[in-house]
Amino acid sequence: MKCFLYAHFICLWLLFSLEKSYGFEGRKIAENHHSHTIELSSLLPSTSCKSPTKALSSNDTKASLKVVHKHGPCSKLNQDKTIAAPTPTEILLQDQSRVKSIHSRLSNPKTSGENDVKVIDATTIPAKDGSVVGSGSYIVTVGLGTPQKELSLIFDTGSDITWTQCQPCATICYKQMEQIFDPSQSTSYTNISCSSSICSSLTSATGITPGCASSTCVYGIQYGDSSFSVGFFGAEKLTLTPTEAFNNIYFGCGQNNQGLFGGSAGILGLGRHKLSVVSQTAQKYNKIFSYCLPSSSSSTGFLTFGGSASKNSKFTPLSTISASSSFYGLDFTGISVGGTKLAISASVFSTAGAIIDSGTTITWLPPAAYSELRASFRNLMSNYPLTSALGTLDTCYDFSSYSTISVPKIGFFFSSGIEVDIDVSGVFFASSISQVCLAFAGNSDAADLLIFGNVQQKTLEVFYDGSAGKVGFAPGGCS
Ligand SMILES: *[C@@H]1O[C@H](CO)[C@@H](O)[C@H](O)[C@H]1NC(C)=O
Ligand SMILES: *[C@@H]1O[C@H](CO)[C@@H](O)[C@H](O)[C@H]1NC(C)=O
């Protein structure tokens, strides 16, 4: 069984996924205001992709793309067995690098010129096997160029530049599943010149001053510690769905790309900067997009541009992170565990500030908030045996001798007064049934930003309205 060969953690995500449409499988056997009860026995990991319960629709006001987990049975990247999925430990290390780089970018924003594209070439940064872009795990497939080529991109609300590997891969391209994009075979590709204001705006989008090669703008972007892309900045036709296409979307045509981006073709940047795809399609979609991350790698979610939020969405205002124009800031005010709001001073959250990020895996809390969460969670889980830590995760359980477990509910409070309940699939991150860990970590510094990660976003419809300046959450967006 493939599952046990390479991806125990995916199996565990399955164990803890629960959804109404598959309820007959007996995963969840009870739920009350304070806890979820999950059945552990008779749960075999699924190696096939379940089709979504409702078909995606696209029309004049919106465009919906299917979202899949990079390494699961629903992903075509999974077909190439030579592209190994990272282990749970590797995922957590990558997450830590991404979070470190977000924190350091915000605490000492680079002044222009301090970093330039020359800094990130192959001679200064060793390519590390297995390094991926932070831990961005979710991909969508879009069309690029004329005639259009299908490319599977990791979507990332924590960065702005969209890029893909491009022929002739002047320095190096990593291994990707689909054919590498060749701008010389597209009638709609154009280079951006070094003197254009678009080229200069790369500095604020990436923190790296663009370069110039024979008057073509050269971008560079670096994620976490070791993965990066450098290449020509160009414009192309981007096709989201068969009926929704945009001409002259600025993107990076990568000639030097390192880090195994999991076999994907690059990144779809959904940040708030004017170079993101969200901003570049604002005339049509008014900076509105939403997504749902599936509870497990054997189900699918969606990424929709435009459209409207579910009727049962709860909204909270977007805030601005002063040191960066990219991130979606939120004002956290509290956390509940098992139906009780934890005694954490609101200043703990306001001192740190917070963002929501599709590319960070677990949720990173201010140290004082994490220690309260951990104490309360451990107290309510005291029937179960604790086991060794998994990387940054220090609250791990051995559930190997249980058939059902009862898990306290966790909720997040925001400044508008709303409480958002985390789905049970968003509580744990596991390496195996005998090491199932609370998927939260504490930041090392009380002044570091809180990051609402993608594990905790699972099955929620997360609706971003960049024009109205708000984010909405609705339960049951996907399964
Ligand atoms: C487009 O889809 C939305 C939501 O599915 C629907 O409310 C709207 O009426 C549709 N518009 C058209 C023109 O079909
Ligand atoms: C874009 O610029 C690069 C570098 O100057 C050049 O090699 C390439 O041929 C240009 N492509 C087009 C379509 O002009």
PDB file of C-alpha atoms in Angstrom, residues 319-449:
ATOM      1  CA  SER A 319      -5.671  44.694   8.280  1.00  0.00           C
ATOM      2  CA  THR A 320      -2.495  46.003   6.746  1.00  0.00           C
ATOM      3  CA  ILE A 321       0.910  44.724   7.760  1.00  0.00           C
ATOM      4  CA  SER A 322       2.947  47.914   7.662  1.00  0.00           C
ATOM      5  CA  ALA A 323       6.237  46.335   6.590  1.00  0.00           C
ATOM      6  CA  SER A 324       4.764  44.487   3.633  1.00  0.00           C
ATOM      7  CA  SER A 325       2.233  45.129   0.918  1.00  0.00           C
ATOM      8  CA  SER A 326       1.788  41.407   0.252  1.00  0.00           C
ATOM      9  CA  PHE A 327       0.173  39.815   3.267  1.00  0.00           C
ATOM     10  CA  TYR A 328      -3.474  39.496   4.259  1.00  0.00           C
ATOM     11  CA  GLY A 329      -3.526  40.775   7.831  1.00  0.00           C
ATOM     12  CA  LEU A 330      -6.270  39.779  10.292  1.00  0.00           C
ATOM     13  CA  ASP A 331      -6.912  40.972  13.837  1.00  0.00           C
ATOM     14  CA  PHE A 332      -6.971  37.932  16.098  1.00  0.00           C
ATOM     15  CA  THR A 333      -8.489  38.477  19.510  1.00  0.00           C
ATOM     16  CA  GLY A 334      -8.623  35.028  21.103  1.00  0.00           C
ATOM     17  CA  ILE A 335      -8.714  31.243  20.970  1.00  0.00           C
ATOM     18  CA  SER A 336     -11.167  28.768  22.476  1.00  0.00           C
ATOM     19  CA  VAL A 337     -10.513  25.129  23.329  1.00  0.00           C
ATOM     20  CA  GLY A 338     -13.318  22.740  24.197  1.00  0.00           C
ATOM     21  CA  GLY A 339     -15.838  25.578  24.185  1.00  0.00           C
ATOM     22  CA  THR A 340     -13.941  27.775  26.659  1.00  0.00           C
ATOM     23  CA  LYS A 341     -12.185  30.966  25.627  1.00  0.00           C
ATOM     24  CA  LEU A 342      -8.610  30.880  26.873  1.00  0.00           C
ATOM     25  CA  ALA A 343      -7.412  33.547  29.295  1.00  0.00           C
ATOM     26  CA  ILE A 344      -4.991  35.284  26.930  1.00  0.00           C
ATOM     27  CA  SER A 345      -4.663  39.045  27.068  1.00  0.00           C
ATOM     28  CA  ALA A 346      -5.772  40.698  23.816  1.00  0.00           C
ATOM     29  CA  SER A 347      -2.453  42.557  23.784  1.00  0.00           C
ATOM     30  CA  VAL A 348      -0.657  39.245  23.156  1.00  0.00           C
ATOM     31  CA  PHE A 349      -2.363  39.169  19.747  1.00  0.00           C
ATOM     32  CA  SER A 350      -2.225  42.884  19.011  1.00  0.00           C
ATOM     33  CA  THR A 351       1.510  43.034  19.800  1.00  0.00           C
ATOM     34  CA  ALA A 352       2.247  40.258  17.325  1.00  0.00           C
ATOM     35  CA  GLY A 353      -0.281  41.022  14.594  1.00  0.00           C
ATOM     36  CA  ALA A 354      -1.517  38.195  12.377  1.00  0.00           C
ATOM     37  CA  ILE A 355      -1.779  37.054   8.780  1.00  0.00           C
ATOM     38  CA  ILE A 356      -3.617  34.275   6.997  1.00  0.00           C
ATOM     39  CA  ASP A 357      -1.386  32.310   4.609  1.00  0.00           C
ATOM     40  CA  SER A 358      -2.206  29.440   2.250  1.00  0.00           C
ATOM     41  CA  GLY A 359       1.478  28.510   2.034  1.00  0.00           C
ATOM     42  CA  THR A 360       2.294  27.983   5.735  1.00  0.00           C
ATOM     43  CA  THR A 361       1.289  24.557   7.040  1.00  0.00           C
ATOM     44  CA  ILE A 362       0.624  24.767  10.784  1.00  0.00           C
ATOM     45  CA  THR A 363      -0.561  27.789  12.779  1.00  0.00           C
ATOM     46  CA  TRP A 364       2.206  29.739  14.529  1.00  0.00           C
ATOM     47  CA  LEU A 365       1.079  31.578  17.666  1.00  0.00           C
ATOM     48  CA  PRO A 366       2.655  34.161  19.960  1.00  0.00           C
ATOM     49  CA  PRO A 367       4.464  32.188  22.695  1.00  0.00           C
ATOM     50  CA  ALA A 368       2.034  33.214  25.467  1.00  0.00           C
ATOM     51  CA  ALA A 369      -0.966  32.143  23.361  1.00  0.00           C
ATOM     52  CA  TYR A 370       0.617  28.841  22.427  1.00  0.00           C
ATOM     53  CA  SER A 371       1.417  27.905  26.017  1.00  0.00           C
ATOM     54  CA  GLU A 372      -2.214  28.542  27.063  1.00  0.00           C
ATOM     55  CA  LEU A 373      -3.529  26.531  24.109  1.00  0.00           C
ATOM     56  CA  ARG A 374      -1.172  23.667  24.832  1.00  0.00           C
ATOM     57  CA  ALA A 375      -2.013  23.567  28.534  1.00  0.00           C
ATOM     58  CA  SER A 376      -5.730  23.537  27.897  1.00  0.00           C
ATOM     59  CA  PHE A 377      -5.534  21.008  25.071  1.00  0.00           C
ATOM     60  CA  ARG A 378      -3.311  18.661  27.079  1.00  0.00           C
ATOM     61  CA  ASN A 379      -5.657  18.939  30.022  1.00  0.00           C
ATOM     62  CA  LEU A 380      -8.696  17.982  27.939  1.00  0.00           C
ATOM     63  CA  MET A 381      -6.729  15.186  26.240  1.00  0.00           C
ATOM     64  CA  SER A 382      -5.230  13.833  29.470  1.00  0.00           C
ATOM     65  CA  ASN A 383      -6.846  10.402  28.887  1.00  0.00           C
ATOM     66  CA  TYR A 384      -4.494   9.780  25.995  1.00  0.00           C
ATOM     67  CA  PRO A 385      -0.782   8.972  26.200  1.00  0.00           C
ATOM     68  CA  LEU A 386       1.590  11.713  25.110  1.00  0.00           C
ATOM     69  CA  THR A 387       4.507  10.660  22.966  1.00  0.00           C
ATOM     70  CA  SER A 388       7.700  12.197  21.563  1.00  0.00           C
ATOM     71  CA  ALA A 389       7.713  15.543  19.741  1.00  0.00           C
ATOM     72  CA  LEU A 390       7.658  15.756  15.959  1.00  0.00           C
ATOM     73  CA  GLY A 391       9.983  18.582  14.932  1.00  0.00           C
ATOM     74  CA  THR A 392       8.430  21.828  16.139  1.00  0.00           C
ATOM     75  CA  LEU A 393       5.298  20.047  17.383  1.00  0.00           C
ATOM     76  CA  ASP A 394       5.558  19.224  21.082  1.00  0.00           C
ATOM     77  CA  THR A 395       2.087  17.888  21.896  1.00  0.00           C
ATOM     78  CA  CYS A 396       1.852  14.491  20.247  1.00  0.00           C
ATOM     79  CA  TYR A 397      -0.275  11.466  21.124  1.00  0.00           C
ATOM     80  CA  ASP A 398      -0.019   7.764  20.565  1.00  0.00           C
ATOM     81  CA  PHE A 399      -3.491   6.669  19.484  1.00  0.00           C
ATOM     82  CA  SER A 400      -2.440   3.179  18.401  1.00  0.00           C
ATOM     83  CA  SER A 401      -4.485   1.426  21.077  1.00  0.00           C
ATOM     84  CA  TYR A 402      -7.714   3.378  20.588  1.00  0.00           C
ATOM     85  CA  SER A 403     -10.702   2.764  18.404  1.00  0.00           C
ATOM     86  CA  THR A 404     -12.290   6.157  18.965  1.00  0.00           C
ATOM     87  CA  ILE A 405     -10.940   9.387  20.318  1.00  0.00           C
ATOM     88  CA  SER A 406     -12.616  12.542  21.510  1.00  0.00           C
ATOM     89  CA  VAL A 407     -10.980  15.776  20.387  1.00  0.00           C
ATOM     90  CA  PRO A 408     -11.724  19.187  21.911  1.00  0.00           C
ATOM     91  CA  LYS A 409     -12.981  21.799  19.471  1.00  0.00           C
ATOM     92  CA  ILE A 410     -10.735  24.748  18.725  1.00  0.00           C
ATOM     93  CA  GLY A 411     -12.049  28.168  17.690  1.00  0.00           C
ATOM     94  CA  PHE A 412     -10.418  31.458  16.649  1.00  0.00           C
ATOM     95  CA  PHE A 413     -11.856  34.870  17.578  1.00  0.00           C
ATOM     96  CA  PHE A 414     -11.414  37.962  15.403  1.00  0.00           C
ATOM     97  CA  SER A 415     -11.868  41.689  15.912  1.00  0.00           C
ATOM     98  CA  SER A 416     -15.318  41.818  14.333  1.00  0.00           C
ATOM     99  CA  GLY A 417     -16.468  39.593  17.199  1.00  0.00           C
ATOM    100  CA  ILE A 418     -16.775  36.404  15.156  1.00  0.00           C
ATOM    101  CA  GLU A 419     -15.621  32.977  16.274  1.00  0.00           C
ATOM    102  CA  VAL A 420     -14.450  30.586  13.549  1.00  0.00           C
ATOM    103  CA  ASP A 421     -14.480  26.900  14.469  1.00  0.00           C
ATOM    104  CA  ILE A 422     -11.589  24.878  13.093  1.00  0.00           C
ATOM    105  CA  ASP A 423     -12.673  21.653  11.394  1.00  0.00           C
ATOM    106  CA  VAL A 424     -11.545  18.447  13.100  1.00  0.00           C
ATOM    107  CA  SER A 425      -9.267  17.824  10.089  1.00  0.00           C
ATOM    108  CA  GLY A 426      -7.447  21.012  11.113  1.00  0.00           C
ATOM    109  CA  VAL A 427      -6.478  20.052  14.645  1.00  0.00           C
ATOM    110  CA  PHE A 428      -3.711  17.519  14.088  1.00  0.00           C
ATOM    111  CA  PHE A 429      -0.626  16.905  12.012  1.00  0.00           C
ATOM    112  CA  ALA A 430       0.527  13.306  12.209  1.00  0.00           C
ATOM    113  CA  SER A 431       3.424  11.154  11.154  1.00  0.00           C
ATOM    114  CA  SER A 432       1.635   7.903  12.025  1.00  0.00           C
ATOM    115  CA  ILE A 433      -1.193   6.663  14.230  1.00  0.00           C
ATOM    116  CA  SER A 434       1.285   6.476  17.082  1.00  0.00           C
ATOM    117  CA  GLN A 435       2.440  10.086  16.670  1.00  0.00           C
ATOM    118  CA  VAL A 436      -0.459  12.463  16.133  1.00  0.00           C
ATOM    119  CA  CYS A 437       0.408  16.045  17.034  1.00  0.00           C
ATOM    120  CA  LEU A 438      -1.448  19.234  17.826  1.00  0.00           C
ATOM    121  CA  ALA A 439      -0.787  21.253  14.652  1.00  0.00           C
ATOM    122  CA  PHE A 440       0.250  24.493  16.356  1.00  0.00           C
ATOM    123  CA  ALA A 441       3.608  25.903  17.358  1.00  0.00           C
ATOM    124  CA  GLY A 442       4.781  28.876  19.379  1.00  0.00           C
ATOM    125  CA  ASN A 443       6.847  31.652  17.816  1.00  0.00           C
ATOM    126  CA  SER A 444      10.179  32.247  19.505  1.00  0.00           C
ATOM    127  CA  ASP A 445       9.603  35.990  19.862  1.00  0.00           C
ATOM    128  CA  ALA A 446       6.453  37.625  21.280  1.00  0.00           C
ATOM    129  CA  ALA A 447       6.738  40.335  18.614  1.00  0.00           C
ATOM    130  CA  ASP A 448       6.633  37.857  15.715  1.00  0.00           C
ATOM    131  CA  LEU A 449       3.529  37.659  13.572  1.00  0.00           C
TER     132      LEU A 449
END
